[in-house]
Structures are given as C-alpha cells and as structure tokens.
mmCIF file of C-alpha atoms in Angstrom:
data_model
loop_
_atom_site.group_PDB
_atom_site.id
_atom_site.type_symbol
_atom_site.label_atom_id
_atom_site.label_comp_id
_atom_site.label_asym_id
_atom_site.label_seq_id
_atom_site.Cartn_x
_atom_site.Cartn_y
_atom_site.Cartn_z
ATOM 1 C CA GLU E 1 15.218 3.790 -3.800
ATOM 2 C CA ASP E 2 12.583 1.114 -3.212
ATOM 3 C CA GLN E 3 12.704 -1.663 -5.796
ATOM 4 C CA VAL E 4 10.413 -4.643 -6.522
ATOM 5 C CA THR E 5 11.513 -7.272 -9.039
ATOM 6 C CA GLN E 6 9.341 -10.133 -10.204
ATOM 7 C CA SER E 7 10.564 -13.243 -11.927
ATOM 8 C CA PRO E 8 10.127 -14.848 -14.310
ATOM 9 C CA GLU E 9 8.555 -12.298 -16.664
ATOM 10 C CA ALA E 10 6.545 -15.070 -18.280
ATOM 11 C CA LEU E 11 5.849 -18.681 -17.288
ATOM 12 C CA ARG E 12 4.137 -21.367 -19.298
ATOM 13 C CA LEU E 13 2.938 -24.499 -17.433
ATOM 14 C CA GLN E 14 0.992 -27.539 -18.277
ATOM 15 C CA GLU E 15 -2.208 -28.108 -16.332
ATOM 16 C CA GLY E 16 -1.285 -29.783 -13.005
ATOM 17 C CA GLU E 17 2.368 -28.712 -13.179
ATOM 18 C CA SER E 18 3.116 -26.902 -9.915
ATOM 19 C CA SER E 19 5.508 -23.933 -9.810
ATOM 20 C CA SER E 20 6.426 -20.728 -7.978
ATOM 21 C CA LEU E 21 6.540 -17.041 -8.854
ATOM 22 C CA ASN E 22 9.071 -14.785 -7.179
ATOM 23 C CA CYS E 23 8.865 -11.229 -5.916
ATOM 24 C CA SER E 24 12.125 -9.789 -4.480
ATOM 25 C CA TYR E 25 12.187 -6.423 -2.870
ATOM 26 C CA THR E 26 14.728 -3.887 -1.683
ATOM 27 C CA VAL E 27 12.916 -1.447 0.528
ATOM 28 C CA SER E 28 13.572 0.385 3.761
ATOM 29 C CA GLY E 29 10.913 -0.719 6.213
ATOM 30 C CA LEU E 30 8.318 -3.028 4.693
ATOM 31 C CA ARG E 31 4.778 -2.196 5.798
ATOM 32 C CA GLY E 32 2.993 -4.846 3.698
ATOM 33 C CA LEU E 33 3.441 -6.961 0.603
ATOM 34 C CA PHE E 34 0.406 -7.505 -1.649
ATOM 35 C CA TRP E 35 -0.308 -10.055 -4.385
ATOM 36 C CA TYR E 36 -2.774 -9.342 -7.109
ATOM 37 C CA ARG E 37 -4.097 -11.241 -10.152
ATOM 38 C CA GLN E 38 -4.983 -9.368 -13.310
ATOM 39 C CA ASP E 39 -6.791 -10.680 -16.330
ATOM 40 C CA PRO E 40 -6.387 -8.884 -19.663
ATOM 41 C CA GLY E 41 -8.311 -5.591 -19.827
ATOM 42 C CA LYS E 42 -9.577 -5.869 -16.247
ATOM 43 C CA GLY E 43 -8.600 -4.424 -12.935
ATOM 44 C CA PRO E 44 -6.247 -6.237 -10.554
ATOM 45 C CA GLU E 45 -7.954 -8.682 -8.161
ATOM 46 C CA PHE E 46 -6.637 -8.699 -4.612
ATOM 47 C CA LEU E 47 -5.238 -12.096 -3.472
ATOM 48 C CA PHE E 48 -3.079 -11.745 -0.346
ATOM 49 C CA THR E 49 -1.476 -9.397 2.110
ATOM 50 C CA LEU E 50 1.690 -10.411 4.023
ATOM 51 C CA TYR E 51 3.172 -8.253 6.718
ATOM 52 C CA SER E 52 6.075 -10.106 8.374
ATOM 53 C CA ALA E 53 8.765 -12.654 7.498
ATOM 54 C CA GLY E 54 7.527 -16.239 8.026
ATOM 55 C CA GLU E 55 3.926 -15.334 7.312
ATOM 56 C CA GLU E 56 1.950 -17.562 4.866
ATOM 57 C CA LYS E 57 -1.497 -17.250 3.331
ATOM 58 C CA GLU E 58 -3.429 -19.775 1.260
ATOM 59 C CA LYS E 59 -6.380 -19.604 -1.081
ATOM 60 C CA GLU E 60 -7.421 -22.597 -3.157
ATOM 61 C CA ARG E 61 -4.385 -23.537 -5.305
ATOM 62 C CA LEU E 62 -2.378 -20.469 -4.290
ATOM 63 C CA LYS E 63 -0.027 -20.033 -1.352
ATOM 64 C CA ALA E 64 1.951 -16.908 -0.614
ATOM 65 C CA THR E 65 5.005 -16.796 1.618
ATOM 66 C CA LEU E 66 7.248 -13.988 2.823
ATOM 67 C CA THR E 67 10.886 -13.765 3.871
ATOM 68 C CA LYS E 68 12.936 -10.657 4.681
ATOM 69 C CA LYS E 69 13.995 -10.251 1.058
ATOM 70 C CA GLU E 70 11.343 -11.904 -1.105
ATOM 71 C CA SER E 71 7.917 -13.420 -1.449
ATOM 72 C CA PHE E 72 6.809 -16.501 -3.336
ATOM 73 C CA LEU E 73 3.503 -17.293 -4.865
ATOM 74 C CA HIS E 74 3.260 -21.084 -5.100
ATOM 75 C CA ILE E 75 0.681 -22.454 -7.505
ATOM 76 C CA THR E 76 -0.237 -26.084 -6.890
ATOM 77 C CA ALA E 77 -1.747 -28.176 -9.722
ATOM 78 C CA PRO E 78 -2.704 -25.130 -11.780
ATOM 79 C CA LYS E 79 -5.683 -25.063 -14.145
ATOM 80 C CA PRO E 80 -6.108 -23.070 -17.331
ATOM 81 C CA GLU E 81 -8.313 -20.587 -15.481
ATOM 82 C CA ASP E 82 -5.264 -19.609 -13.374
ATOM 83 C CA SER E 83 -3.783 -17.990 -16.467
ATOM 84 C CA ALA E 84 -3.283 -14.309 -15.714
ATOM 85 C CA THR E 85 -0.677 -11.736 -14.856
ATOM 86 C CA TYR E 86 0.334 -11.842 -11.190
ATOM 87 C CA LEU E 87 1.413 -8.567 -9.668
ATOM 88 C CA CYS E 88 3.359 -8.051 -6.472
ATOM 89 C CA ALA E 89 3.334 -4.692 -4.699
ATOM 90 C CA VAL E 90 5.006 -3.432 -1.527
ATOM 91 C CA ARG E 91 4.069 -0.576 0.795
ATOM 92 C CA VAL E 92 6.734 1.133 2.893
ATOM 93 C CA PHE E 93 6.198 4.290 4.916
ATOM 94 C CA GLY E 94 3.528 6.378 3.332
ATOM 95 C CA LEU E 95 0.541 5.938 1.081
ATOM 96 C CA ARG E 96 2.103 4.533 -2.082
ATOM 97 C CA LEU E 97 2.358 0.980 -3.412
ATOM 98 C CA THR E 98 5.395 0.082 -5.445
ATOM 99 C CA PHE E 99 4.481 -2.533 -8.020
ATOM 100 C CA GLY E 100 6.675 -5.067 -9.732
ATOM 101 C CA GLU E 101 6.413 -5.561 -13.508
ATOM 102 C CA GLY E 102 4.387 -8.738 -13.037
ATOM 103 C CA THR E 103 4.629 -12.377 -14.136
ATOM 104 C CA GLN E 104 2.457 -13.454 -17.008
ATOM 105 C CA LEU E 105 1.332 -17.040 -16.316
ATOM 106 C CA THR E 106 -0.105 -19.264 -19.031
ATOM 107 C CA VAL E 107 -1.493 -22.734 -18.049
ATOM 108 C CA ASN E 108 -2.095 -25.008 -20.984
ATOM 109 C CA PRO E 109 -4.732 -27.776 -20.829
ATOM 110 C CA ASP W 1 -18.907 -7.253 -0.911
ATOM 111 C CA THR W 2 -15.623 -5.890 -2.274
ATOM 112 C CA GLU W 3 -16.948 -4.207 -5.396
ATOM 113 C CA VAL W 4 -15.669 -0.995 -6.906
ATOM 114 C CA THR W 5 -17.636 0.152 -9.932
ATOM 115 C CA GLN W 6 -16.401 2.386 -12.723
ATOM 116 C CA THR W 7 -18.216 4.075 -15.569
ATOM 117 C CA PRO W 8 -17.958 4.177 -18.474
ATOM 118 C CA LYS W 9 -16.223 0.927 -19.470
ATOM 119 C CA HIS W 10 -14.919 2.440 -22.671
ATOM 120 C CA LEU W 11 -14.443 6.088 -23.698
ATOM 121 C CA VAL W 12 -13.226 7.550 -26.979
ATOM 122 C CA MET W 13 -12.597 11.285 -26.928
ATOM 123 C CA GLY W 14 -10.994 13.926 -29.097
ATOM 124 C CA MET W 15 -8.204 16.151 -27.847
ATOM 125 C CA THR W 16 -10.574 19.119 -27.388
ATOM 126 C CA ASN W 17 -13.284 17.238 -25.501
ATOM 127 C CA LYS W 18 -14.161 17.335 -21.840
ATOM 128 C CA LYS W 19 -15.262 14.116 -20.214
ATOM 129 C CA SER W 20 -15.383 12.573 -16.750
ATOM 130 C CA LEU W 21 -14.685 9.147 -15.355
ATOM 131 C CA LYS W 22 -16.668 7.970 -12.342
ATOM 132 C CA CYS W 23 -15.890 5.535 -9.575
ATOM 133 C CA GLU W 24 -18.107 4.304 -6.723
ATOM 134 C CA GLN W 25 -17.676 2.038 -3.688
ATOM 135 C CA HIS W 26 -20.072 1.143 -0.910
ATOM 136 C CA MET W 27 -17.661 -0.682 1.369
ATOM 137 C CA GLY W 28 -17.183 2.270 3.735
ATOM 138 C CA HIS W 29 -13.619 2.656 2.609
ATOM 139 C CA ARG W 30 -12.018 6.048 3.411
ATOM 140 C CA ALA W 31 -9.177 5.973 0.906
ATOM 141 C CA MET W 32 -9.642 6.124 -2.822
ATOM 142 C CA TYR W 33 -7.147 6.085 -5.678
ATOM 143 C CA TRP W 34 -6.753 6.759 -9.356
ATOM 144 C CA TYR W 35 -4.206 4.746 -11.364
ATOM 145 C CA LYS W 36 -3.196 4.776 -15.043
ATOM 146 C CA GLN W 37 -2.132 1.533 -16.668
ATOM 147 C CA LYS W 38 -0.427 1.131 -20.035
ATOM 148 C CA ALA W 39 -0.316 -2.229 -21.830
ATOM 149 C CA LYS W 40 1.945 -4.810 -20.188
ATOM 150 C CA LYS W 41 2.971 -2.379 -17.439
ATOM 151 C CA PRO W 42 1.943 -2.205 -13.795
ATOM 152 C CA PRO W 43 -0.522 0.455 -12.557
ATOM 153 C CA GLU W 44 0.964 3.915 -12.014
ATOM 154 C CA LEU W 45 -0.483 5.940 -9.147
ATOM 155 C CA MET W 46 -2.002 9.289 -10.067
ATOM 156 C CA PHE W 47 -3.943 10.537 -7.076
ATOM 157 C CA VAL W 48 -4.832 9.463 -3.495
ATOM 158 C CA TYR W 49 -7.790 10.713 -1.498
ATOM 159 C CA SER W 50 -7.920 10.014 2.229
ATOM 160 C CA TYR W 51 -11.099 11.011 4.087
ATOM 161 C CA GLU W 52 -12.212 12.958 1.026
ATOM 162 C CA LYS W 53 -9.077 15.111 0.977
ATOM 163 C CA LEU W 54 -6.444 14.923 -1.733
ATOM 164 C CA SER W 55 -3.358 13.458 -0.107
ATOM 165 C CA ILE W 56 -1.134 12.647 -3.095
ATOM 166 C CA ASN W 57 -0.896 14.109 -6.581
ATOM 167 C CA GLU W 58 1.906 12.306 -8.405
ATOM 168 C CA SER W 59 2.755 15.347 -10.510
ATOM 169 C CA VAL W 60 -0.073 14.580 -12.837
ATOM 170 C CA PRO W 61 -0.672 17.153 -15.646
ATOM 171 C CA SER W 62 -3.475 19.602 -14.941
ATOM 172 C CA ARG W 63 -5.512 18.188 -17.866
ATOM 173 C CA PHE W 64 -6.450 15.540 -15.273
ATOM 174 C CA SER W 65 -8.555 16.886 -12.442
ATOM 175 C CA PRO W 66 -9.709 14.658 -9.590
ATOM 176 C CA GLU W 67 -12.755 15.248 -7.393
ATOM 177 C CA CYS W 68 -14.090 13.434 -4.387
ATOM 178 C CA PRO W 69 -17.702 14.613 -3.811
ATOM 179 C CA ASN W 70 -18.255 12.262 -0.866
ATOM 180 C CA SER W 71 -16.711 9.197 0.730
ATOM 181 C CA SER W 72 -18.266 6.804 -1.807
ATOM 182 C CA LEU W 73 -17.574 8.652 -5.029
ATOM 183 C CA LEU W 74 -14.493 9.620 -7.013
ATOM 184 C CA ASN W 75 -14.385 11.435 -10.296
ATOM 185 C CA LEU W 76 -11.623 12.143 -12.750
ATOM 186 C CA HIS W 77 -12.302 15.094 -15.057
ATOM 187 C CA LEU W 78 -10.470 15.058 -18.358
ATOM 188 C CA HIS W 79 -9.805 18.006 -20.630
ATOM 189 C CA ALA W 80 -7.547 18.589 -23.620
ATOM 190 C CA LEU W 81 -5.969 15.163 -23.395
ATOM 191 C CA GLN W 82 -3.169 13.947 -25.684
ATOM 192 C CA PRO W 83 -3.046 10.628 -27.574
ATOM 193 C CA GLU W 84 -0.399 9.354 -25.218
ATOM 194 C CA ASP W 85 -2.993 9.571 -22.395
ATOM 195 C CA SER W 86 -4.772 6.584 -23.908
ATOM 196 C CA ALA W 87 -4.663 3.860 -21.283
ATOM 197 C CA LEU W 88 -6.698 1.821 -18.808
ATOM 198 C CA TYR W 89 -7.742 4.048 -15.926
ATOM 199 C CA LEU W 90 -8.262 2.222 -12.675
ATOM 200 C CA CYS W 91 -9.974 3.308 -9.490
ATOM 201 C CA ALA W 92 -9.230 1.590 -6.194
ATOM 202 C CA SER W 93 -10.352 1.907 -2.623
ATOM 203 C CA SER W 94 -9.116 0.691 0.759
ATOM 204 C CA GLN W 95 -10.311 0.705 4.315
ATOM 205 C CA GLY W 96 -7.439 2.934 5.148
ATOM 206 C CA VAL W 97 -4.194 3.825 3.403
ATOM 207 C CA ILE W 98 -2.315 0.944 5.099
ATOM 208 C CA TYR W 99 -4.719 -1.770 3.934
ATOM 209 C CA GLU W 100 -5.112 -3.719 0.741
ATOM 210 C CA GLN W 101 -6.615 -1.887 -2.225
ATOM 211 C CA TYR W 102 -9.573 -3.126 -4.135
ATOM 212 C CA PHE W 103 -9.645 -2.218 -7.792
ATOM 213 C CA GLY W 104 -12.480 -1.512 -10.114
ATOM 214 C CA PRO W 105 -12.719 -2.981 -13.630
ATOM 215 C CA GLY W 106 -11.245 0.121 -15.210
ATOM 216 C CA THR W 107 -12.174 2.531 -17.995
ATOM 217 C CA ARG W 108 -10.494 1.988 -21.365
ATOM 218 C CA LEU W 109 -9.718 5.478 -22.620
ATOM 219 C CA THR W 110 -8.760 6.237 -26.222
ATOM 220 C CA VAL W 111 -7.770 9.773 -27.189
ATOM 221 C CA THR W 112 -7.956 10.489 -30.868
#
C-alpha cells in the first residue's frame, strides 16, 4: 500500500530561523511528488512538482528536493507570512494523489 | 492565470434540502476533481472527471452526485445529506491527470 508520511506534524520557528520539512514515501513507481501550501479555510496552493531523484525546485524562500525515499521542503529565513500547513502528495500509476497529513508551520515575529 | 472559482463560499443546508456546488476554470484543463476535507486532515478524493467523463468515483454515497456539463464547469449536487458530511469541499483542475492540480478556494458546507 502506498504511504506518505510528513514530519514533523507541527513546527514553530522564529522569523529568520531556517528549517526543513520532511515527506517520506513508500510507493511502487513514483510518477510525481507535489508540494502544496494551505492557509486555514482555503484551498491548497500549488508550490512544486518533482519527478525524479536529484531534482530541485526553488521559489522565493522555499526549496524542494527529492531523493528515492523522501522529499524535503527547505525554508530559508522564514517570515510570519510563511505560516501555513504544508502538504506533500505523491502520484503513482493512475489518477489519484496520495496526501500526507501535513506539517503545520508557525513563524513567530 | 491559474484560478479555479467555486460558489458558494459558504452553504448551510438541512438534511432534506437539495443544493448544488459549482466550480469553474478557464485554463483549458481537461481533468477536474472534487475533494472533501475535514478539519486538520488532508483532502480526500471523491470524483475525477477526465475529458468530461467520470473516471473515478471513490465509493462516494449516492447523496453526492457529480456533473460535468462542459470542459470548464463541474457541479456537485447534494441531496439528503447527513451532519457528518459537513466539511470543506474543494474543486481542482489539471492540464491532464498526470500534472499538478490547482485548487479552488472551497465551499464550507454545514449540514444541520
């Protein structure tokens, strides 16, 4: 059975304190790994797609990386507006995405 | 433009009511999705339409009835819902089923 595990469940940072979120997966045949950001009561906002081990994507203070077993979302010098829940999802053969439970990030000023 | 719109934003309905949720995208995407999301949980897939045809129904109760009138529109018809159906209902679209999905803002549904 395909599994996606995100850690930590919650992370509290001070503004400017860099850190990483983890998404580990056990799937047969990865066809894409997706990162989303979700603010309370809103729909997930697409951030990145990664397809193969060694791939990296960057956007502002965020950088996503992918290995054969896990993906990291690195947050450099975060700001309070980066506070949100970050969701990881994987696609294997077929149409479905399997989501992790998310990491709730809080950045204090 | 990567916008998916959903109406209404909020909906309160009784268990005997019939209502519909609407979703629209103008990105030329050919795959559209309905998800249900409970508080502090990830989205759960309900239905997938690909090229206006229903491709996946995740064993959703028949009180939820999807409809895809054309490639830009997706509806979810609701009838005789239960209080446990209260949730955030999300619509998403993608260029094709292998590509990233873009989500709408959701409809907050409360069943009384």
